[in-house]
Coordinates of C-alpha atoms in Angstrom, one line a residue:
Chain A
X6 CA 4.8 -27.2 -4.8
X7 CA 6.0 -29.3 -2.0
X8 CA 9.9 -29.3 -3.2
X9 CA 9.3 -25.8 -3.1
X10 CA 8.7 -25.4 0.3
X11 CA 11.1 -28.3 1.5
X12 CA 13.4 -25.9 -0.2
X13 CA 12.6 -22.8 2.0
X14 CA 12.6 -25.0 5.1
X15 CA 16.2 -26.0 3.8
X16 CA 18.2 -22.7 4.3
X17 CA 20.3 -21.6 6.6
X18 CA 17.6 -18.9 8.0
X19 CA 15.0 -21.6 8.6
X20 CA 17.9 -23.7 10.4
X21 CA 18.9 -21.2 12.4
X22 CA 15.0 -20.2 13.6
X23 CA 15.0 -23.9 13.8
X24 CA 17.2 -25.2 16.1
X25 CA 17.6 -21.5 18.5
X26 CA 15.3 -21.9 22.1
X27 CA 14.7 -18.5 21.8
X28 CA 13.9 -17.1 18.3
X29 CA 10.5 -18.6 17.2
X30 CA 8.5 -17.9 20.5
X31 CA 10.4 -14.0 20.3
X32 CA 9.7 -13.6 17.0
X33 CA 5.8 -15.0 18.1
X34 CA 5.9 -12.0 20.2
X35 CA 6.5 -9.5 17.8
X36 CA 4.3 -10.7 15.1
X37 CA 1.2 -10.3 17.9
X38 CA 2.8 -6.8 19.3
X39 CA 2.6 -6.1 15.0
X40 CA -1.7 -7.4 16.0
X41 CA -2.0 -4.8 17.7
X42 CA 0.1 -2.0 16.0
X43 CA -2.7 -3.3 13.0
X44 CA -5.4 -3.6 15.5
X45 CA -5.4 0.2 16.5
X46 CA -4.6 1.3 13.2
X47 CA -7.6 -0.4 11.5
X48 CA -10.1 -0.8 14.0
X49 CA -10.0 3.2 15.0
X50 CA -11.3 4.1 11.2
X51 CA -13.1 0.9 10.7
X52 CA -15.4 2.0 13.7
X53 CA -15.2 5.3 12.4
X54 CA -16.6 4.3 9.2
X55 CA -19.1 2.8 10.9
X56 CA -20.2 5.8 12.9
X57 CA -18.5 4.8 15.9
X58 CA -16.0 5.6 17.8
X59 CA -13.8 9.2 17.0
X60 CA -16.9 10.8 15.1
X61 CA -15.9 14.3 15.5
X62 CA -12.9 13.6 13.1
X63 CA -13.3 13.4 9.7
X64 CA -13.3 10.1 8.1
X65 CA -10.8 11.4 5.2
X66 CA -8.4 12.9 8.0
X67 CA -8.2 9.7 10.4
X68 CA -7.6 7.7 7.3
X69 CA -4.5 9.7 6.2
X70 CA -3.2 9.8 10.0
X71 CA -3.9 6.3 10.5
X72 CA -2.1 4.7 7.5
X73 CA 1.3 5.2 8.2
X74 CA 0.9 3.0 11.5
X75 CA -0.9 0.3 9.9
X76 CA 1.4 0.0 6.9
X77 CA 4.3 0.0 10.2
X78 CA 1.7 -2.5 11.4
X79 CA 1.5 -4.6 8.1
X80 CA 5.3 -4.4 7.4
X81 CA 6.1 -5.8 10.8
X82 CA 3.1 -9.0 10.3
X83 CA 4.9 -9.3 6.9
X84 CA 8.4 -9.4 8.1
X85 CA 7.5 -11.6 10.9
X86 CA 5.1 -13.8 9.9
X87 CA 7.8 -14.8 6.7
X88 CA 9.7 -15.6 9.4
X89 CA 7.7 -17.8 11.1
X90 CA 7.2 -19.7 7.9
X91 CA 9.9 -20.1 6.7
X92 CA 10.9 -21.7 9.7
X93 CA 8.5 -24.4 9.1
X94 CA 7.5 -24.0 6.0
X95 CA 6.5 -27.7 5.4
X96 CA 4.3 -27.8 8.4
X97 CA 2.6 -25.2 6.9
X98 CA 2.1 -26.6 3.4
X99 CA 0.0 -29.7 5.3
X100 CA -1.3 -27.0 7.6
X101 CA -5.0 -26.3 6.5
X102 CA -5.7 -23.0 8.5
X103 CA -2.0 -21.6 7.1
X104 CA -4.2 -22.8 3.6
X105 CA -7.1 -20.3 4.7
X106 CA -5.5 -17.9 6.1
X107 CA -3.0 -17.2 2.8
X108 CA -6.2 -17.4 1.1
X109 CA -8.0 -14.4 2.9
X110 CA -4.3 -12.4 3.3
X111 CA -4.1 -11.5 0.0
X112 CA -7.7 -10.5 -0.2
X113 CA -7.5 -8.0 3.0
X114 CA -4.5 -6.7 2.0
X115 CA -5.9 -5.9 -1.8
X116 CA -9.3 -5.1 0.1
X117 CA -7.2 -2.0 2.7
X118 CA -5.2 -0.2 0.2
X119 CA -7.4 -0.2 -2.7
X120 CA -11.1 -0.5 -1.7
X121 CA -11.1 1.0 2.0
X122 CA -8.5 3.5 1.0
X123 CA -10.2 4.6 -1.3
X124 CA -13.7 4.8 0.2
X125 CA -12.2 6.8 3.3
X126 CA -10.7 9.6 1.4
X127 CA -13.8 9.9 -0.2
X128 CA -16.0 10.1 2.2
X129 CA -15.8 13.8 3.2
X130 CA -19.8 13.7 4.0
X131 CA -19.3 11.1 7.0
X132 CA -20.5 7.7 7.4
X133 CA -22.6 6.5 4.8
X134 CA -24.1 2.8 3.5
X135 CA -20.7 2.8 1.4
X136 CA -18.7 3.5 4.7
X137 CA -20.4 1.2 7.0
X138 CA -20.2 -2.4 4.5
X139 CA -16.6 -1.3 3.5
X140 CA -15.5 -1.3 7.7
X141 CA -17.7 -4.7 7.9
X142 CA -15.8 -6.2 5.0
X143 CA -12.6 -5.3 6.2
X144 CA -13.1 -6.2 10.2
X145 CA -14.8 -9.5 8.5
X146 CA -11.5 -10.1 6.3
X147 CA -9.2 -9.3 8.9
X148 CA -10.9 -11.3 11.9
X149 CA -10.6 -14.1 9.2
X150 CA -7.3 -13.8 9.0
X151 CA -5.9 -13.4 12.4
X152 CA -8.4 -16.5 13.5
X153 CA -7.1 -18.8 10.4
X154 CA -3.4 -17.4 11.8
X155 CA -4.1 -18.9 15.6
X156 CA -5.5 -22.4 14.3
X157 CA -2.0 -22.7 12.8
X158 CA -0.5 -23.4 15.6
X159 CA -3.8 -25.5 17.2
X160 CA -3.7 -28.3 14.5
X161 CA 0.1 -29.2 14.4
Chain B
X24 CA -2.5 -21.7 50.8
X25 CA -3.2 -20.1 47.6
X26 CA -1.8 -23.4 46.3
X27 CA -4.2 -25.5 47.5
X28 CA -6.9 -23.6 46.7
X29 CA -6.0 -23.7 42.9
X30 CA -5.4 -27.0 43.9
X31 CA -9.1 -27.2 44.6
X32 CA -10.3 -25.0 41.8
X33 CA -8.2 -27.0 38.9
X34 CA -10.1 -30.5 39.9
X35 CA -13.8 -29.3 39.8
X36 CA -16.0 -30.5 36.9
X37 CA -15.8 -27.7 34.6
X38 CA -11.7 -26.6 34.9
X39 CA -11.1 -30.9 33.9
X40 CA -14.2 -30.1 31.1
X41 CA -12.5 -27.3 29.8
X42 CA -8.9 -28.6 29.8
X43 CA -9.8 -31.5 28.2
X44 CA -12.4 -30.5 25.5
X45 CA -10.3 -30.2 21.8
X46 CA -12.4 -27.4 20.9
X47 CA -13.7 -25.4 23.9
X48 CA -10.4 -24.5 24.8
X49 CA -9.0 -23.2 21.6
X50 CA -12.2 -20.8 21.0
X51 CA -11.6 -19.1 23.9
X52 CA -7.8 -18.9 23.6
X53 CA -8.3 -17.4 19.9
X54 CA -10.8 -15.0 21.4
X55 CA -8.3 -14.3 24.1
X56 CA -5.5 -13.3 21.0
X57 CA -7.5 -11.9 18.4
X58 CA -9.6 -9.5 21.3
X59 CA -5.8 -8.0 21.8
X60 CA -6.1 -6.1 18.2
X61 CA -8.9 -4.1 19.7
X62 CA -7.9 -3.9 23.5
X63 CA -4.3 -3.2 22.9
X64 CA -4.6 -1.5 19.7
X65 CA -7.1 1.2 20.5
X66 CA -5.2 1.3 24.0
X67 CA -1.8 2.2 21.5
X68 CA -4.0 5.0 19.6
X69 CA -4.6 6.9 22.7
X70 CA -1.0 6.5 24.1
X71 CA 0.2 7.5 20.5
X72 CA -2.2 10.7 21.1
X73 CA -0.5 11.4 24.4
X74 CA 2.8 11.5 23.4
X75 CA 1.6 13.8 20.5
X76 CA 2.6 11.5 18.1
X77 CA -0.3 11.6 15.3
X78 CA -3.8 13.0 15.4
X79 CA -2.5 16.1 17.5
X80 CA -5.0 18.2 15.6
X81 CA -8.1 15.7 17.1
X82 CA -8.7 16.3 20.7
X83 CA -7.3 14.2 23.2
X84 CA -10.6 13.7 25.2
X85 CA -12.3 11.9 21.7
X86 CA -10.2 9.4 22.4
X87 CA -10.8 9.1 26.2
X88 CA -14.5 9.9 26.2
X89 CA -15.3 8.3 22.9
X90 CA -12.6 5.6 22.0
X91 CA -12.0 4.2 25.8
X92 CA -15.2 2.6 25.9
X93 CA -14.0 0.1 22.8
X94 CA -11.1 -0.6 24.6
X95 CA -12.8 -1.3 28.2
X96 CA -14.9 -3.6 26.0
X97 CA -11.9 -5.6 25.0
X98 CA -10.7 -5.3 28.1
X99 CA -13.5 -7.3 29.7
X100 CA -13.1 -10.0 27.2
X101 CA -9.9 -10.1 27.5
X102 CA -10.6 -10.2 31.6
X103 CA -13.3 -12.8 30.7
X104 CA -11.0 -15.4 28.2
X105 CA -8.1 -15.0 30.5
X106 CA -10.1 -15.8 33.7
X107 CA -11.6 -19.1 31.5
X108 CA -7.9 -19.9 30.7
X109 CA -6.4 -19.5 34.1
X110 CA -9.6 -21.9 35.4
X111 CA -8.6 -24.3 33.4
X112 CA -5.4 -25.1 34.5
X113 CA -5.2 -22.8 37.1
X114 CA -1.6 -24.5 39.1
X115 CA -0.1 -24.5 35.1
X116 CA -0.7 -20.3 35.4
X117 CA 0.2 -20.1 39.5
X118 CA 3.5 -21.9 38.6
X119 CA 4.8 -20.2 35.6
X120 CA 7.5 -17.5 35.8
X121 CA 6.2 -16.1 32.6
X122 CA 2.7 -15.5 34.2
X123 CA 3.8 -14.4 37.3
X124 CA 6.2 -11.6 34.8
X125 CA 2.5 -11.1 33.0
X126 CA 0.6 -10.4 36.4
X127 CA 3.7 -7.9 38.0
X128 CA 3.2 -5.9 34.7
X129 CA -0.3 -6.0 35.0
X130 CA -0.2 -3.9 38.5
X131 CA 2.1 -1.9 36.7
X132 CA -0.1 -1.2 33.7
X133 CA -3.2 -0.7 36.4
X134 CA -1.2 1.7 38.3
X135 CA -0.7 3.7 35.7
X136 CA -4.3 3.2 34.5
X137 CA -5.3 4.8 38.0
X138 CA -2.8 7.4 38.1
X139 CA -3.5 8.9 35.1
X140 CA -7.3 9.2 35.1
X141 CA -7.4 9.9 38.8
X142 CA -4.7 13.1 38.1
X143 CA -3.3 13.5 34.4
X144 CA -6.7 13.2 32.3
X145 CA -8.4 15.8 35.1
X146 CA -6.7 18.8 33.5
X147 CA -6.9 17.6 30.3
X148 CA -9.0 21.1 29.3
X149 CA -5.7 22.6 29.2
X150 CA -4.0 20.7 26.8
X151 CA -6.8 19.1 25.2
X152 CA -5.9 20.6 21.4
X153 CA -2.9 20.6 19.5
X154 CA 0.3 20.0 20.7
X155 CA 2.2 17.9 22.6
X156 CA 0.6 16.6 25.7
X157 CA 2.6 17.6 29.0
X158 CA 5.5 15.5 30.3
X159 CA 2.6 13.7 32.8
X160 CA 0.9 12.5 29.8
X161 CA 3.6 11.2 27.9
X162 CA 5.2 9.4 30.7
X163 CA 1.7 7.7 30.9
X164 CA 1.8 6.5 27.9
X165 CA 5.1 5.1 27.8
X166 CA 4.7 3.3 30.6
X167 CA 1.2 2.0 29.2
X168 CA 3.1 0.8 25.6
X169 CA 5.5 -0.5 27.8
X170 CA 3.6 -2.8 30.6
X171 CA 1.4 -4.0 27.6
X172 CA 3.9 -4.9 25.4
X173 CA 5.4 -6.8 27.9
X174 CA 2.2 -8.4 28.8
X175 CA 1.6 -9.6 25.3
X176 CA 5.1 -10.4 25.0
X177 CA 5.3 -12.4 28.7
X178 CA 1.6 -14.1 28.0
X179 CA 2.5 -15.8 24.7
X180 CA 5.7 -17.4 26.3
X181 CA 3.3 -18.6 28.8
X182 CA 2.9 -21.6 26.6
X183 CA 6.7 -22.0 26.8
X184 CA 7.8 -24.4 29.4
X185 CA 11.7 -23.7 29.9
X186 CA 10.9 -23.1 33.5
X187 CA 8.3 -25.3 34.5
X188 CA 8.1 -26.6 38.4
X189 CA 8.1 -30.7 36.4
X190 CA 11.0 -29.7 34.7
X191 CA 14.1 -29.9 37.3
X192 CA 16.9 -29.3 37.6
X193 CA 15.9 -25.4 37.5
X194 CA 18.2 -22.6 38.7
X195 CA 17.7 -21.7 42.5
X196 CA 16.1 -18.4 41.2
X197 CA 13.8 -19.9 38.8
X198 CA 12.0 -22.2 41.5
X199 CA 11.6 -19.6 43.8
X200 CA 10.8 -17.4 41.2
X201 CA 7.7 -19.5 40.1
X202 CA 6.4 -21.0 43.5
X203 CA 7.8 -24.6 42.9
X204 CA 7.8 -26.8 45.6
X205 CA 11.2 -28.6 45.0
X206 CA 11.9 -31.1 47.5
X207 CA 15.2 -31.1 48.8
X208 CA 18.1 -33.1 47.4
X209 CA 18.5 -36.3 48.9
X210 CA 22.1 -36.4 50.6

């Protein structure tokens, strides 16, 4: 796997990310402004699953309004975060948070669009036991992953 | 003054303890970035309310009466990690252009903060449902995404030192900018 990544960390993108002053700690800034696009997003029907938060709204309703700003959200991690790699993508390979956290990533992400979803559109009768562990599971997942992401940078 | 008082501050017991432990540190900064998904974002659904952007159909006082208090809650960890950061190398903070950006947009954000709930949000009966939120409203949400996007923005390049006060020779602007005490260049 390792040429593989030497590879990415090779090209002319990862170069240019590379050697610029500027565009690592920008694009830093926009994958945590993309946090908190995701942050609002999830957590407002996460605690709504839970019972908290906008109860007067109907779990199936804040789900539908709430998904195109977290796929915005998740596009935006996506898009930034590749960018970040790539830019050091061999540091990341040793890296064993980067490890965890592309460990729990794909897990969340499989975890939001087919579980959650899928439990908030059917959950016209309000919160339930089914509501409240799938908004545990899914704050659990994603805390996991945005904690694995910040240790990244801790244990270079 | 104000210098020597962080002066002061960054050599007691527990600002060295802090700075120097490996792992002390670096829980509190993680909780400092990972409380901004639920300060900042459930801050963003209630700006994205106001300008009448999505969830026009719930009413805008859920999200003030029922959603604010999750985002005061981040807000006082975020008050609490930040505080724990700044004691710990408090002159680092005092001295760094990016901070001193960070703080200016934080009167900003708290301005607006004020403003709003102290006028807009009082006659929120009227446009409570459905709709677009009047002119007042939106504004005060623009200027919210605004200041806190460039407090997120200006705190993470807080760990950048391009302009630090050790680092010389600095543009004229920058020392002032910052508060560096630069001595002056010998003839």
């Amino acid at each position: 796997m390792l040429p593989f990544f030497e590879g990415i960390e090779g090209t002319a993108l990862a170069q240019l990310i590379r050697t610029s002053l500027w565009l690592f700690p920008v694009i830093e800034a926009a994958h945590l402004l993309a946090l908190c696009a995701i942050g609002g997003a999830l957590i407002t029907v996460d605690l709504r699953l839970l019972g908290a938060g906008l109860t007067r709204t109907a779990i199936p309703d804040l789900a539908r309004e709430a998904r195109p700003w977290l796929m915005a959200g998740v596009a935006a991690m996506l898009a930034t975060g590749t960018l970040l790699f790539v830019s050091e993508a061999v540091k990341c390979y040793h890296n064993p948070f980067f490890r965890v956290k592309m460990s729990i990533l794909p897990v969340a992400l499989l975890f939001t669009f087919l579980v959650r979803q899928r439990v908030a559109r059917g959950a016209q009768g309000g919160t339930s036991m089914r509501t409240r562990v799938t908004a545990l599971v899914s704050l659990a997942l994603w805390l996991g992953v945005a904690i694995a992401g910040r240790w990244i940078g801790f244990s270079s | 003054m104000i210098l020597s008082f962080l002066q002061w501050l960054g050599e007691t017991p527990w600002s060295i303890a802090l700075h120097e432990s490996q792992y002390v540190w670096s829980v509190v900064e993680t909780a400092h970035v990972v409380t901004l998904a639920l300060f900042v974002g459930t801050a963003a659904a209630l700006d994205v309310r106001l300008l009448g952007a999505a969830m026009v159909q719930v009413p805008a006082s859920e999200f003030t009466s029922r959603l604010l208090p999750w985002t005061r809650a981040g807000f006082a960890v975020m008050v609490l990690t930040g505080g724990l950061l700044f004691y710990a190398t408090p002159i680092t903070y005092y001295q760094s252009l990016f901070f001193r950006v960070k703080v200016l947009l934080l009167c900003v954000a708290a301005v607006n903060i004020w403003y709003f709930h102290g006028r807009t949000h009082r006659g929120i009966a009227s446009w409570n449902v459905g709709g677009r939120p009047p002119r007042a409203a939106r504004i005060a949400a623009i200027v919210s995404l605004v200041s806190w996007s460039g407090i997120v923005v200006a705190g993470r390049l807080v760990a950048y030192n391009w302009f630090a006060c050790d680092i010389q020779p600095q543009p004229a602007f920058v020392n002032w900018a910052s508060g560096c005490v630069v001595p002056p260049p010998s003839p």
